[in-house]
Amino acid sequence: MSDSAAPRPYRSYVYAYPHKTAYRPLPDPAPSLDALWRDEPKDALSLYAHIPFCEVRCGFCNLFTRIGAPDELTTRYLDALDRQAAAVREALGDRGPVRFATAAFGGGTPTFLTAGELERLCDIAEKRMGVDLGAVPLSVETSPATATADRLALLAERGATRLSIGVQSFVEAEARAAVRPQRRADVESALGRIRDTGVPVLNIDLIYGIDGQTEESWRSSLDAALAWRPEELYLYPLYVRPLTGLGRISPAADREWDEQRLRLYRYGRDHLRAQGYEQVSMRMFRRTDAAPLGPDDYACQTDGMIGLGCGARSYTSALHYSFDYAVDMREIRTIIDAYTETADFSRAEVGRWVDAGEARRRHLLQSLLQAEGMPVAGYEERFGASPFADFPAELARFEALGWLDEEAPAGLLRLSPEGLAHSDGLGPELFSPSVRAAMAAYEPK
């Protein structure tokens, strides 16, 4: 198969399947949480709490978040989060053991909340949901401007095992180009405060593909991050999405930009591997002497996920559900306001049912996009068929493109280094026709 037939390398960041743009309002009467969770395994649940506030909206950001929180909005939001947590915990019931294996606070920027508000968030997780934050991995996202000593100390005290900071670039001109104004000195100070907490895992997010970025400037950011010996590093390709700051001023992706991002990705990958990091996925790199202590790309997508907050998803084996989704700031504000006024959280209002075929696709996606690959026997044991029988055309195409590792041990389906590099082109190839149609019909708002 010729290179011209290959999907473009940066089509979509597949961080969850099906994507939220395939979700739709569920028919009335909406399914009750009690019915959804009644027969689900509940002895190794994951909790994700979503805080949709940031101090600034980065130009590349298409996450569900808003700038600022006027009129005690954070208080009203936490009040609603508390009500939702109570409803969810009641739905989980006491028919069997309810235990949590991991927890994460994301956003937005959770540390937009004050230290006192973060303490309340932790109390909701522990006292309402029953999560023992001191006994399970707890990952929390932060930013240079909000990583203050009092907030970080509170999180460390309450059991945080991983702090993830979005730096994106240590080069101030690049940060401005990504519409993320920040001073290098402030970034370094925030990193110092994080290290002072003694939290065992520091993750630093960096972005490649910024306008004007070169191998030299990319190396400068990589080395600045490496100076802190982070246990984890995420390298994200820049995307320009509709309704984002950059989406309003930048042209659509082109082949030249694709090549720039691929070139910088390979440079970053090779540099980190030479510095003692192992590649976990296209984006994630872990220091070889660091133990994994928090949810990663794979763990956070498993069934048994409970999402709290208006931007969080919840996953049962049969239904993925959330609240309404938007990118435009006005729409997001409307959805957040509606969430804070909600009194009854006992039903799933927006979501997508996941049948047996979609479950197979999701399993293959989640597993294949990890550097370690997927044991074929595990897939066969779960689904009673071979992935090569279930997805013959897709896997044959990946093989023809050189994206499957011909040197993988027998019984292991694994991407080649080039296949891993093309994860964002490969992943969407595994979407089902119905999910593609739903995503195509979604009207961005």
Coordinates of C-alpha atoms in Angstrom, one line a residue:
M1 CA 0.0 0.0 0.0
S2 CA 1.4 3.4 -1.0
D3 CA 2.2 6.1 1.5
S4 CA -0.4 8.3 -0.1
A5 CA -3.1 5.8 1.0
A6 CA -2.0 6.2 4.7
P7 CA -4.2 8.2 7.0
R8 CA -2.8 11.5 8.0
P9 CA -0.8 11.2 11.2
Y10 CA -2.7 13.8 13.3
R11 CA -6.4 13.1 12.8
S12 CA -7.6 12.8 16.3
Y13 CA -6.3 12.3 19.8
V14 CA -8.0 9.1 20.9
Y15 CA -8.2 9.4 24.6
A16 CA -11.6 7.8 25.0
Y17 CA -13.9 5.7 22.8
P18 CA -16.5 6.4 21.8
H19 CA -15.8 10.2 21.8
K20 CA -18.1 12.5 23.5
T21 CA -19.3 14.0 20.2
A22 CA -20.9 10.6 19.6
Y23 CA -23.0 10.9 22.8
R24 CA -26.6 12.0 22.5
P25 CA -29.5 12.8 24.9
L26 CA -30.9 9.5 26.2
P27 CA -34.5 8.7 25.7
D28 CA -37.1 9.7 28.3
P29 CA -37.3 8.2 30.9
A30 CA -33.5 8.4 31.2
P31 CA -32.0 5.3 32.7
S32 CA -31.5 5.4 36.5
L33 CA -28.0 5.1 37.9
D34 CA -29.3 2.4 40.3
A35 CA -30.3 0.2 37.3
L36 CA -27.1 1.0 35.4
W37 CA -24.8 0.0 38.3
R38 CA -26.9 -2.7 39.9
D39 CA -25.0 -5.7 38.2
E40 CA -21.7 -4.0 37.6
P41 CA -18.5 -5.1 39.4
K42 CA -17.8 -2.5 42.1
D43 CA -14.7 -3.8 43.9
A44 CA -12.1 -1.8 41.8
L45 CA -13.8 1.4 40.7
S46 CA -12.0 4.6 39.4
L47 CA -13.1 8.0 40.5
Y48 CA -12.6 11.1 38.3
A49 CA -13.7 14.5 39.6
H50 CA -13.8 17.3 37.0
I51 CA -13.2 20.9 37.9
P52 CA -14.0 23.1 34.9
F53 CA -12.2 26.3 35.8
C54 CA -8.9 27.9 34.6
E55 CA -7.2 31.2 35.1
V56 CA -6.7 31.5 31.4
R57 CA -7.9 29.7 28.2
C58 CA -5.0 28.5 26.2
G59 CA -5.2 28.9 22.5
F60 CA -5.1 25.2 21.7
C61 CA -7.5 24.2 24.5
N62 CA -10.8 22.5 23.5
L63 CA -11.4 21.1 26.9
F64 CA -14.6 21.7 28.8
T65 CA -13.5 24.6 31.0
R66 CA -14.2 28.3 31.5
I67 CA -12.1 31.3 32.6
G68 CA -12.7 32.4 36.2
A69 CA -15.6 31.7 38.5
P70 CA -17.5 34.8 39.5
D71 CA -20.2 35.1 42.1
E72 CA -19.1 32.2 44.3
L73 CA -19.5 29.9 41.3
T74 CA -16.9 27.4 42.8
T75 CA -19.0 27.1 46.0
R76 CA -22.1 26.4 44.0
Y77 CA -20.2 24.0 41.8
L78 CA -18.9 22.0 44.8
D79 CA -22.4 22.0 46.3
A80 CA -23.6 20.4 43.1
L81 CA -20.7 18.0 43.1
D82 CA -21.6 17.0 46.6
R83 CA -25.2 16.3 45.6
Q84 CA -24.1 14.3 42.6
A85 CA -21.7 12.3 44.7
A86 CA -24.4 11.5 47.2
A87 CA -26.7 10.3 44.4
V88 CA -24.0 8.1 42.8
R89 CA -23.0 6.5 46.1
E90 CA -26.7 5.7 46.8
A91 CA -27.0 4.1 43.3
L92 CA -23.9 2.0 44.0
G93 CA -25.8 0.5 46.9
D94 CA -24.6 -2.0 49.5
R95 CA -25.4 -5.2 47.7
G96 CA -21.7 -6.0 47.4
P97 CA -18.4 -4.5 48.3
V98 CA -17.8 -1.0 46.9
R99 CA -14.1 -0.2 46.7
F100 CA -12.1 2.3 44.7
A101 CA -8.7 1.5 43.2
T102 CA -7.7 4.9 41.7
A103 CA -8.8 8.5 41.9
A104 CA -8.0 11.6 39.8
F105 CA -8.9 15.3 39.9
G106 CA -8.7 16.9 36.5
G107 CA -10.2 19.8 34.5
G108 CA -9.8 22.5 33.7
T109 CA -7.4 23.1 36.5
P110 CA -8.4 21.6 39.9
T111 CA -5.9 23.8 41.7
F112 CA -7.9 26.8 40.5
L113 CA -9.8 26.0 43.7
T114 CA -8.5 27.4 46.9
A115 CA -6.8 25.2 49.5
G116 CA -10.0 25.2 51.5
E117 CA -12.1 24.2 48.4
L118 CA -9.6 21.5 47.5
E119 CA -10.1 20.1 51.1
R120 CA -13.8 20.0 50.5
L121 CA -13.3 18.2 47.2
C122 CA -11.2 15.6 49.0
D123 CA -13.9 15.3 51.7
I124 CA -16.5 14.7 49.0
A125 CA -14.4 11.9 47.5
E126 CA -13.8 10.3 50.9
K127 CA -16.9 11.0 52.9
R128 CA -19.5 10.8 50.2
M129 CA -18.0 8.3 47.8
G130 CA -15.9 6.2 50.2
V131 CA -12.6 6.6 48.5
D132 CA -9.6 6.1 50.8
L133 CA -7.4 8.8 49.3
G134 CA -4.4 7.8 51.5
A135 CA -4.5 4.3 50.2
V136 CA -5.0 4.5 46.5
P137 CA -3.2 6.4 43.7
L138 CA -4.4 10.0 43.5
S139 CA -3.5 12.1 40.5
V140 CA -4.1 15.8 40.4
E141 CA -3.6 18.3 37.5
T142 CA -2.2 21.7 38.2
S143 CA -0.8 24.8 36.3
P144 CA 2.2 27.1 37.0
A145 CA 0.0 29.9 38.2
T146 CA -2.1 27.8 40.6
A147 CA 0.5 25.5 42.0
T148 CA 0.8 27.5 45.2
A149 CA 2.4 26.2 48.3
D150 CA -0.8 26.0 50.4
R151 CA -2.7 24.1 47.7
L152 CA 0.1 21.7 47.0
A153 CA 0.6 21.0 50.8
L154 CA -3.1 20.2 51.2
L155 CA -3.0 17.8 48.3
A156 CA 0.1 16.1 49.6
E157 CA -1.5 15.8 53.0
R158 CA -4.6 14.3 51.6
G159 CA -2.7 11.6 49.7
A160 CA -1.8 12.8 46.3
T161 CA 0.7 10.5 44.6
R162 CA 1.0 12.2 41.3
L163 CA 1.0 15.9 40.4
S164 CA 0.7 16.7 36.7
I165 CA 1.6 20.2 35.5
G166 CA 0.9 21.6 32.0
V167 CA 4.0 23.5 31.0
Q168 CA 3.7 23.0 27.3
S169 CA 6.9 25.0 26.5
F170 CA 9.7 26.5 28.6
V171 CA 10.4 28.9 25.7
E172 CA 8.4 32.0 26.4
A173 CA 8.0 32.9 22.7
E174 CA 6.5 29.5 22.0
A175 CA 4.2 29.8 25.0
R176 CA 2.9 33.1 23.6
A177 CA 2.5 31.6 20.1
A178 CA 0.3 28.9 21.7
V179 CA -1.7 31.7 23.4
R180 CA -0.4 30.6 26.8
P181 CA 1.4 33.5 28.2
Q182 CA 3.8 32.6 31.1
R183 CA 7.2 33.4 32.4
R184 CA 9.8 30.7 32.6
A185 CA 10.8 31.8 36.1
D186 CA 7.2 31.2 37.3
V187 CA 7.2 27.8 35.7
E188 CA 10.5 26.8 37.4
S189 CA 9.2 28.2 40.8
A190 CA 6.1 26.1 40.5
L191 CA 8.1 23.0 39.7
G192 CA 10.2 23.6 42.8
R193 CA 7.2 23.9 45.0
I194 CA 5.8 20.6 43.6
R195 CA 9.1 18.8 44.3
D196 CA 9.1 20.3 47.8
T197 CA 5.9 18.5 48.6
G198 CA 7.6 15.1 48.3
V199 CA 4.7 13.7 46.1
P200 CA 6.3 10.7 44.5
V201 CA 5.3 11.3 40.8
L202 CA 5.8 14.5 38.9
N203 CA 4.4 14.6 35.4
I204 CA 5.2 17.5 33.0
D205 CA 3.2 18.0 29.8
L206 CA 4.9 19.5 26.8
I207 CA 3.6 20.3 23.3
Y208 CA 5.3 20.0 20.0
G209 CA 4.3 21.6 16.7
I210 CA 4.0 25.2 17.9
D211 CA 4.5 27.8 15.3
G212 CA 8.2 28.6 15.0
Q213 CA 9.3 25.6 17.1
T214 CA 12.5 24.0 15.9
E215 CA 14.5 20.9 17.0
E216 CA 16.8 23.3 18.9
S217 CA 14.0 25.0 20.8
W218 CA 12.2 21.7 21.4
R219 CA 15.4 20.3 22.8
S220 CA 15.6 23.3 25.1
S221 CA 12.1 22.6 26.5
L222 CA 12.9 18.9 26.8
D223 CA 16.1 19.5 28.7
A224 CA 14.5 22.1 31.0
A225 CA 11.9 19.5 31.9
L226 CA 14.5 16.7 32.3
A227 CA 16.5 18.9 34.8
W228 CA 13.6 18.2 37.2
R229 CA 13.9 14.4 36.7
P230 CA 10.1 14.0 36.3
E231 CA 8.9 10.5 36.8
E232 CA 6.7 11.0 33.8
L233 CA 6.6 13.2 30.7
Y234 CA 3.7 13.6 28.2
L235 CA 4.6 14.9 24.8
Y236 CA 1.4 16.2 23.0
P237 CA 1.2 17.2 19.4
L238 CA -0.4 20.6 18.9
Y239 CA -3.9 20.4 17.5
V240 CA -5.9 23.4 16.2
R241 CA -9.6 22.7 16.9
P242 CA -12.8 24.6 15.9
L243 CA -14.0 27.2 18.4
T244 CA -10.6 27.4 20.2
G245 CA -8.4 30.5 20.3
L246 CA -5.9 29.2 17.7
G247 CA -8.8 27.7 15.7
R248 CA -10.0 31.2 15.0
I249 CA -6.7 32.5 13.8
S250 CA -4.8 29.6 12.3
P251 CA -5.3 27.6 9.1
A252 CA -6.2 23.9 9.1
A253 CA -3.5 21.3 9.3
D254 CA -1.4 20.7 6.2
R255 CA 1.2 18.2 5.1
E256 CA 4.1 20.5 6.0
W257 CA 2.8 20.8 9.6
D258 CA 2.2 17.1 9.7
E259 CA 5.9 16.5 8.8
Q260 CA 7.0 19.1 11.4
R261 CA 5.1 17.4 14.2
L262 CA 6.3 13.9 13.2
R263 CA 9.9 15.2 13.0
L264 CA 9.7 16.8 16.5
Y265 CA 7.9 13.7 17.9
R266 CA 10.7 11.4 16.8
Y267 CA 13.3 13.8 18.1
G268 CA 11.6 14.0 21.5
R269 CA 11.0 10.2 21.7
D270 CA 14.6 9.4 20.9
H271 CA 15.9 12.1 23.3
L272 CA 13.8 10.9 26.2
R273 CA 14.7 7.2 25.6
A274 CA 18.4 8.2 25.6
Q275 CA 17.9 9.9 28.9
G276 CA 16.5 6.8 30.6
Y277 CA 12.8 7.0 29.9
E278 CA 10.6 4.2 28.5
Q279 CA 7.8 4.8 26.1
V280 CA 4.4 3.8 27.4
S281 CA 2.3 5.2 24.6
M282 CA 2.7 7.7 21.8
R283 CA 2.4 10.5 24.4
M284 CA 3.5 9.0 27.7
F285 CA 7.1 8.4 28.8
R286 CA 8.1 7.1 32.2
R287 CA 11.5 7.2 33.9
T288 CA 12.7 3.6 34.0
D289 CA 13.5 3.7 37.7
A290 CA 10.1 5.2 38.6
A291 CA 7.2 3.0 39.8
P292 CA 3.8 3.8 38.2
L293 CA 1.7 5.4 40.9
G294 CA -1.2 6.9 39.1
P295 CA -3.8 6.4 36.4
D296 CA -2.4 6.5 32.9
D297 CA -3.7 6.6 29.4
Y298 CA -5.0 3.1 29.7
A299 CA -6.2 2.8 33.3
C300 CA -8.5 5.8 33.1
Q301 CA -10.6 4.4 30.3
T302 CA -11.6 1.1 31.9
D303 CA -15.1 0.1 32.8
G304 CA -16.1 1.0 36.3
M305 CA -15.2 4.7 35.9
I306 CA -17.3 7.1 38.0
G307 CA -17.1 10.7 36.9
L308 CA -18.2 13.6 39.1
G309 CA -18.7 17.1 37.6
C310 CA -20.3 18.4 34.5
G311 CA -17.4 17.5 32.2
A312 CA -16.7 14.0 33.5
R313 CA -17.6 10.7 31.9
S314 CA -18.8 7.6 33.6
Y315 CA -18.3 4.1 32.2
T316 CA -20.4 1.0 32.8
S317 CA -20.0 -2.0 30.7
A318 CA -23.1 -1.1 28.7
L319 CA -23.3 2.7 28.8
H320 CA -20.9 5.6 28.7
Y321 CA -22.6 8.7 30.0
S322 CA -21.9 12.3 30.9
F323 CA -23.5 15.8 30.7
D324 CA -23.8 18.0 27.6
Y325 CA -20.6 18.8 25.8
A326 CA -19.4 22.1 24.3
V327 CA -16.2 24.0 23.4
D328 CA -17.5 27.5 23.0
M329 CA -17.1 29.6 26.1
R330 CA -20.7 30.8 26.2
E331 CA -22.1 27.3 25.8
I332 CA -19.8 26.0 28.5
R333 CA -20.9 28.7 30.9
T334 CA -24.5 27.7 30.2
I335 CA -23.9 24.0 30.9
I336 CA -22.0 24.8 34.1
D337 CA -24.7 27.0 35.4
A338 CA -27.3 24.3 34.6
Y339 CA -25.2 21.8 36.5
T340 CA -25.0 23.9 39.6
E341 CA -28.8 24.2 39.6
T342 CA -29.4 20.5 39.2
A343 CA -31.1 18.9 42.2
D344 CA -31.7 15.4 40.9
F345 CA -28.6 13.5 39.8
S346 CA -30.2 10.0 39.9
R347 CA -30.3 9.5 36.1
A348 CA -27.9 9.4 33.2
E349 CA -29.1 12.1 30.7
V350 CA -26.5 12.1 27.9
G351 CA -24.5 9.1 26.7
R352 CA -24.0 6.3 24.3
W353 CA -24.8 2.6 24.7
V354 CA -21.8 0.3 24.1
D355 CA -22.7 -3.1 22.5
A356 CA -20.5 -6.2 22.2
G357 CA -19.0 -5.0 18.9
E358 CA -18.1 -1.6 20.3
A359 CA -16.6 -3.2 23.4
R360 CA -14.3 -5.2 21.1
R361 CA -13.2 -2.1 19.3
R362 CA -12.6 -0.2 22.5
H363 CA -10.5 -3.0 24.0
L364 CA -8.4 -3.3 20.8
L365 CA -8.0 0.5 20.7
Q366 CA -7.0 0.8 24.3
S367 CA -4.6 -2.0 24.1
L368 CA -3.0 -1.5 20.7
L369 CA -2.2 2.2 21.4
Q370 CA 0.0 1.2 24.3
A371 CA 3.6 0.5 23.5
E372 CA 3.6 -2.9 25.2
G373 CA 0.9 -4.1 22.9
M374 CA -2.0 -6.6 23.4
P375 CA -1.7 -10.3 24.2
V376 CA -3.9 -12.0 21.6
A377 CA -4.9 -14.7 24.1
G378 CA -6.3 -12.2 26.5
Y379 CA -8.5 -10.8 23.7
E380 CA -9.7 -14.3 22.7
E381 CA -10.4 -15.2 26.3
R382 CA -12.6 -12.1 26.8
F383 CA -14.4 -12.1 23.5
G384 CA -14.2 -15.7 22.2
A385 CA -12.7 -14.8 18.9
S386 CA -9.4 -13.6 17.4
P387 CA -8.9 -9.9 16.8
F388 CA -7.7 -10.9 13.3
A389 CA -11.1 -12.5 12.7
D390 CA -13.0 -9.5 14.2
F391 CA -10.9 -6.8 12.4
P392 CA -9.3 -8.4 9.4
A393 CA -9.4 -5.4 7.1
E394 CA -8.1 -2.9 9.7
L395 CA -5.3 -5.1 10.9
A396 CA -4.3 -6.1 7.3
R397 CA -4.1 -2.4 6.4
F398 CA -2.0 -1.6 9.5
E399 CA 0.4 -4.4 8.5
A400 CA 0.6 -3.2 4.9
L401 CA 1.5 0.3 6.2
G402 CA 4.3 -1.2 8.4
W403 CA 2.4 -0.2 11.6
L404 CA 2.5 -3.6 13.2
D405 CA 5.7 -4.9 14.8
E406 CA 6.9 -8.0 12.8
E407 CA 9.4 -8.7 15.6
A408 CA 6.9 -8.9 18.4
P409 CA 6.9 -12.1 20.4
A410 CA 4.5 -14.8 19.3
G411 CA 1.0 -14.1 20.5
L412 CA 1.6 -10.3 21.0
L413 CA -0.1 -7.8 18.8
R414 CA 2.1 -4.7 19.0
L415 CA 2.6 -1.5 17.0
S416 CA 6.0 -0.9 15.4
P417 CA 7.8 2.3 16.3
E418 CA 6.3 3.9 13.2
G419 CA 2.8 2.6 14.0
L420 CA 3.1 4.1 17.5
A421 CA 4.2 7.4 15.9
H422 CA 1.0 7.3 13.8
S423 CA -1.3 6.5 16.8
D424 CA -3.5 9.6 16.1
G425 CA -4.0 8.4 12.5
L426 CA -4.4 4.7 13.4
G427 CA -6.9 5.1 16.2
P428 CA -9.7 6.7 14.2
E429 CA -9.4 3.9 11.7
L430 CA -10.9 1.6 14.3
F431 CA -14.0 3.7 15.0
S432 CA -17.2 1.9 14.0
P433 CA -19.3 3.3 11.1
S434 CA -22.1 4.2 13.6
V435 CA -19.7 6.2 15.8
R436 CA -18.2 7.9 12.8
A437 CA -21.7 8.9 11.7
A438 CA -22.6 10.2 15.1
M439 CA -19.4 12.2 15.3
A440 CA -19.9 13.6 11.8
A441 CA -23.4 14.7 12.6
Y442 CA -22.4 16.5 15.8
E443 CA -22.6 20.2 15.5
P444 CA -19.8 21.9 17.4
K445 CA -21.0 24.4 20.0

